[in-house]
Amino acid sequence: MTEAPRADTAQLMELLSVSLGVYYGDFTVAAASENLTASQGKALTVLRRGPAAMRSLAETLTCDASNMTGIIDRLEKRGLVRREADASDRRVKNVILTAEGERVTDAIRAKMRATQEGLDRLSGEDRDSLYTLLERVFVFPPAV
């Protein structure tokens, strides 16, 4: 019996590109339904994990610090985030998601139908495997 051909790195990168395209398209439409830009929605998603310094947010979202300031200004004006001085360094401003920001972030995720339907097609075992693989590739890569 012959072994099924294995996907090479280029094929995996192409599939990731397609997958991310679907995910971000879904995300952008869901964020727009909450009157947010994709960048504003991404900032909320990052803050859903916990408070972050402005500089850290800019690095995570790969944008200029001045652009991050504008994004946070608009989110703060809507009551979705608030800024607080860092306890150990008053010059550093941490951004914190408000209860309304959490609600909006949850609403965005709930409206991501294509992504949810795709993930719902997986068995519990497949979901666990996908989670483990994504975590290994992107969250906890082996030390070099």
Short mmCIF file of N, CA and C in Angstrom, two decimals, residues 61-141:
data_model
loop_
_atom_site.label_atom_id
_atom_site.label_comp_id
_atom_site.label_asym_id
_atom_site.label_seq_id
_atom_site.Cartn_x
_atom_site.Cartn_y
_atom_site.Cartn_z
N LEU A 61 -0.25 44.56 15.80
CA LEU A 61 -1.04 44.84 14.60
C LEU A 61 -0.19 45.31 13.43
N THR A 62 1.12 45.32 13.62
CA THR A 62 2.09 45.78 12.62
C THR A 62 1.67 47.09 11.97
N CYS A 63 1.46 48.08 12.82
CA CYS A 63 1.14 49.41 12.31
C CYS A 63 1.97 50.45 13.06
N ASP A 64 2.03 51.62 12.50
CA ASP A 64 2.76 52.72 13.09
C ASP A 64 2.09 53.16 14.39
N ALA A 65 2.88 53.58 15.36
CA ALA A 65 2.34 54.00 16.66
C ALA A 65 1.34 55.14 16.51
N SER A 66 1.59 56.06 15.58
CA SER A 66 0.66 57.19 15.40
C SER A 66 -0.68 56.70 14.84
N ASN A 67 -0.65 55.69 13.99
CA ASN A 67 -1.88 55.09 13.47
C ASN A 67 -2.64 54.39 14.60
N MET A 68 -1.89 53.71 15.47
CA MET A 68 -2.51 53.01 16.61
C MET A 68 -3.20 54.02 17.52
N THR A 69 -2.59 55.18 17.71
CA THR A 69 -3.21 56.23 18.54
C THR A 69 -4.57 56.63 17.96
N GLY A 70 -4.64 56.80 16.66
CA GLY A 70 -5.91 57.16 16.02
C GLY A 70 -6.96 56.08 16.17
N ILE A 71 -6.55 54.83 16.02
CA ILE A 71 -7.48 53.70 16.17
C ILE A 71 -8.03 53.67 17.59
N ILE A 72 -7.14 53.78 18.57
CA ILE A 72 -7.57 53.74 19.98
C ILE A 72 -8.41 54.97 20.33
N ASP A 73 -8.06 56.13 19.79
CA ASP A 73 -8.88 57.34 20.01
C ASP A 73 -10.33 57.09 19.61
N ARG A 74 -10.52 56.51 18.42
CA ARG A 74 -11.88 56.27 17.92
C ARG A 74 -12.61 55.21 18.75
N LEU A 75 -11.89 54.18 19.16
CA LEU A 75 -12.52 53.15 20.01
C LEU A 75 -12.87 53.71 21.38
N GLU A 76 -12.00 54.55 21.92
CA GLU A 76 -12.25 55.16 23.23
C GLU A 76 -13.46 56.10 23.16
N LYS A 77 -13.57 56.84 22.08
CA LYS A 77 -14.70 57.76 21.90
C LYS A 77 -16.04 57.01 21.90
N ARG A 78 -16.03 55.77 21.42
CA ARG A 78 -17.24 54.93 21.40
C ARG A 78 -17.45 54.17 22.70
N GLY A 79 -16.51 54.29 23.65
CA GLY A 79 -16.63 53.61 24.93
C GLY A 79 -16.27 52.14 24.88
N LEU A 80 -15.49 51.73 23.87
CA LEU A 80 -15.14 50.32 23.72
C LEU A 80 -13.83 49.97 24.43
N VAL A 81 -13.00 50.99 24.64
CA VAL A 81 -11.73 50.80 25.36
C VAL A 81 -11.51 52.02 26.26
N ARG A 82 -10.57 51.86 27.19
CA ARG A 82 -10.14 53.01 27.99
C ARG A 82 -8.63 52.90 28.17
N ARG A 83 -8.00 54.04 28.38
CA ARG A 83 -6.56 54.09 28.61
C ARG A 83 -6.30 54.29 30.09
N GLU A 84 -5.25 53.65 30.57
CA GLU A 84 -4.82 53.83 31.96
C GLU A 84 -3.31 53.90 31.97
N ALA A 85 -2.78 54.73 32.86
CA ALA A 85 -1.33 54.78 33.03
C ALA A 85 -0.87 53.47 33.65
N ASP A 86 0.28 52.97 33.20
CA ASP A 86 0.85 51.74 33.75
C ASP A 86 1.28 51.99 35.19
N ALA A 87 1.01 51.03 36.06
CA ALA A 87 1.33 51.19 37.49
C ALA A 87 2.83 51.35 37.73
N SER A 88 3.67 50.68 36.92
CA SER A 88 5.11 50.74 37.15
C SER A 88 5.81 51.84 36.35
N ASP A 89 5.16 52.35 35.29
CA ASP A 89 5.75 53.41 34.48
C ASP A 89 4.63 54.31 33.97
N ARG A 90 4.45 55.44 34.62
CA ARG A 90 3.34 56.34 34.31
C ARG A 90 3.38 56.88 32.88
N ARG A 91 4.53 56.78 32.21
CA ARG A 91 4.63 57.25 30.82
C ARG A 91 3.95 56.28 29.86
N VAL A 92 3.82 55.04 30.27
CA VAL A 92 3.23 53.99 29.43
C VAL A 92 1.72 53.99 29.62
N LYS A 93 1.00 54.00 28.50
CA LYS A 93 -0.46 53.92 28.55
C LYS A 93 -0.90 52.52 28.15
N ASN A 94 -1.63 51.88 29.05
CA ASN A 94 -2.23 50.57 28.75
C ASN A 94 -3.65 50.79 28.24
N VAL A 95 -4.05 49.97 27.30
CA VAL A 95 -5.40 50.04 26.75
C VAL A 95 -6.16 48.83 27.27
N ILE A 96 -7.36 49.10 27.77
CA ILE A 96 -8.18 48.07 28.41
C ILE A 96 -9.54 48.03 27.72
N LEU A 97 -10.00 46.84 27.43
CA LEU A 97 -11.31 46.64 26.83
C LEU A 97 -12.39 46.89 27.89
N THR A 98 -13.41 47.66 27.54
CA THR A 98 -14.53 47.88 28.45
C THR A 98 -15.55 46.75 28.28
N ALA A 99 -16.54 46.74 29.13
CA ALA A 99 -17.61 45.74 29.02
C ALA A 99 -18.30 45.87 27.65
N GLU A 100 -18.50 47.09 27.19
CA GLU A 100 -19.12 47.30 25.87
C GLU A 100 -18.19 46.80 24.77
N GLY A 101 -16.89 46.99 24.94
CA GLY A 101 -15.92 46.47 23.99
C GLY A 101 -15.95 44.96 23.92
N GLU A 102 -16.10 44.32 25.08
CA GLU A 102 -16.23 42.85 25.11
C GLU A 102 -17.48 42.41 24.36
N ARG A 103 -18.58 43.13 24.59
CA ARG A 103 -19.84 42.78 23.92
C ARG A 103 -19.70 42.89 22.40
N VAL A 104 -19.07 43.97 21.95
CA VAL A 104 -18.89 44.17 20.51
C VAL A 104 -17.96 43.10 19.92
N THR A 105 -16.90 42.78 20.62
CA THR A 105 -15.98 41.74 20.15
C THR A 105 -16.70 40.40 20.03
N ASP A 106 -17.51 40.08 21.02
CA ASP A 106 -18.29 38.84 20.97
C ASP A 106 -19.29 38.86 19.81
N ALA A 107 -19.89 40.03 19.57
CA ALA A 107 -20.85 40.16 18.47
C ALA A 107 -20.17 39.95 17.12
N ILE A 108 -18.95 40.47 16.98
CA ILE A 108 -18.20 40.27 15.74
C ILE A 108 -17.96 38.78 15.52
N ARG A 109 -17.46 38.11 16.54
CA ARG A 109 -17.19 36.67 16.41
C ARG A 109 -18.46 35.89 16.08
N ALA A 110 -19.57 36.26 16.70
CA ALA A 110 -20.83 35.56 16.48
C ALA A 110 -21.33 35.74 15.04
N LYS A 111 -20.95 36.83 14.39
CA LYS A 111 -21.40 37.11 13.02
C LYS A 111 -20.49 36.52 11.95
N MET A 112 -19.42 35.87 12.36
CA MET A 112 -18.47 35.31 11.40
C MET A 112 -18.97 33.93 10.94
N ARG A 113 -20.00 33.95 10.12
CA ARG A 113 -20.69 32.72 9.72
C ARG A 113 -19.82 31.75 8.93
N ALA A 114 -19.09 32.24 7.94
CA ALA A 114 -18.29 31.34 7.10
C ALA A 114 -17.25 30.61 7.95
N THR A 115 -16.62 31.34 8.85
CA THR A 115 -15.61 30.74 9.71
C THR A 115 -16.25 29.72 10.65
N GLN A 116 -17.36 30.10 11.26
CA GLN A 116 -18.04 29.19 12.19
C GLN A 116 -18.52 27.93 11.48
N GLU A 117 -19.10 28.10 10.29
CA GLU A 117 -19.60 26.94 9.55
C GLU A 117 -18.46 26.00 9.17
N GLY A 118 -17.33 26.56 8.78
CA GLY A 118 -16.17 25.74 8.44
C GLY A 118 -15.68 24.94 9.64
N LEU A 119 -15.55 25.62 10.77
CA LEU A 119 -15.08 24.94 11.98
C LEU A 119 -16.11 23.94 12.50
N ASP A 120 -17.39 24.24 12.31
CA ASP A 120 -18.45 23.32 12.76
C ASP A 120 -18.44 22.00 11.99
N ARG A 121 -17.83 22.00 10.80
CA ARG A 121 -17.75 20.75 10.01
C ARG A 121 -16.72 19.78 10.58
N LEU A 122 -15.90 20.25 11.51
CA LEU A 122 -14.87 19.39 12.10
C LEU A 122 -15.43 18.60 13.26
N SER A 123 -14.94 17.38 13.40
CA SER A 123 -15.29 16.58 14.58
C SER A 123 -14.55 17.17 15.78
N GLY A 124 -14.92 16.75 16.96
CA GLY A 124 -14.22 17.18 18.17
C GLY A 124 -12.74 16.84 18.12
N GLU A 125 -12.44 15.64 17.63
CA GLU A 125 -11.05 15.20 17.52
C GLU A 125 -10.28 16.07 16.52
N ASP A 126 -10.92 16.38 15.39
CA ASP A 126 -10.27 17.24 14.39
C ASP A 126 -10.04 18.65 14.94
N ARG A 127 -11.00 19.17 15.70
CA ARG A 127 -10.83 20.50 16.32
C ARG A 127 -9.63 20.49 17.27
N ASP A 128 -9.53 19.45 18.09
CA ASP A 128 -8.40 19.34 19.01
C ASP A 128 -7.08 19.30 18.24
N SER A 129 -7.06 18.53 17.17
CA SER A 129 -5.83 18.42 16.36
C SER A 129 -5.48 19.76 15.72
N LEU A 130 -6.48 20.44 15.16
CA LEU A 130 -6.23 21.73 14.53
C LEU A 130 -5.71 22.73 15.56
N TYR A 131 -6.32 22.74 16.72
CA TYR A 131 -5.89 23.64 17.79
C TYR A 131 -4.43 23.38 18.16
N THR A 132 -4.11 22.13 18.35
CA THR A 132 -2.74 21.76 18.72
C THR A 132 -1.74 22.16 17.63
N LEU A 133 -2.08 21.91 16.39
CA LEU A 133 -1.18 22.25 15.29
C LEU A 133 -1.00 23.76 15.15
N LEU A 134 -2.09 24.51 15.20
CA LEU A 134 -1.99 25.97 15.08
C LEU A 134 -1.19 26.56 16.23
N GLU A 135 -1.41 26.02 17.41
CA GLU A 135 -0.67 26.48 18.59
C GLU A 135 0.83 26.19 18.41
N ARG A 136 1.14 25.00 17.92
CA ARG A 136 2.54 24.61 17.73
C ARG A 136 3.22 25.48 16.67
N VAL A 137 2.51 25.78 15.58
CA VAL A 137 3.10 26.55 14.50
C VAL A 137 3.22 28.04 14.83
N PHE A 138 2.18 28.62 15.44
CA PHE A 138 2.14 30.08 15.57
C PHE A 138 2.29 30.62 16.99
N VAL A 139 1.94 29.84 18.00
CA VAL A 139 1.95 30.37 19.37
C VAL A 139 3.19 29.93 20.12
N PHE A 140 3.50 28.66 20.08
CA PHE A 140 4.64 28.11 20.82
C PHE A 140 5.61 27.39 19.90
N PRO A 141 6.20 28.14 18.95
CA PRO A 141 7.16 27.45 18.08
C PRO A 141 8.39 27.02 18.89
#
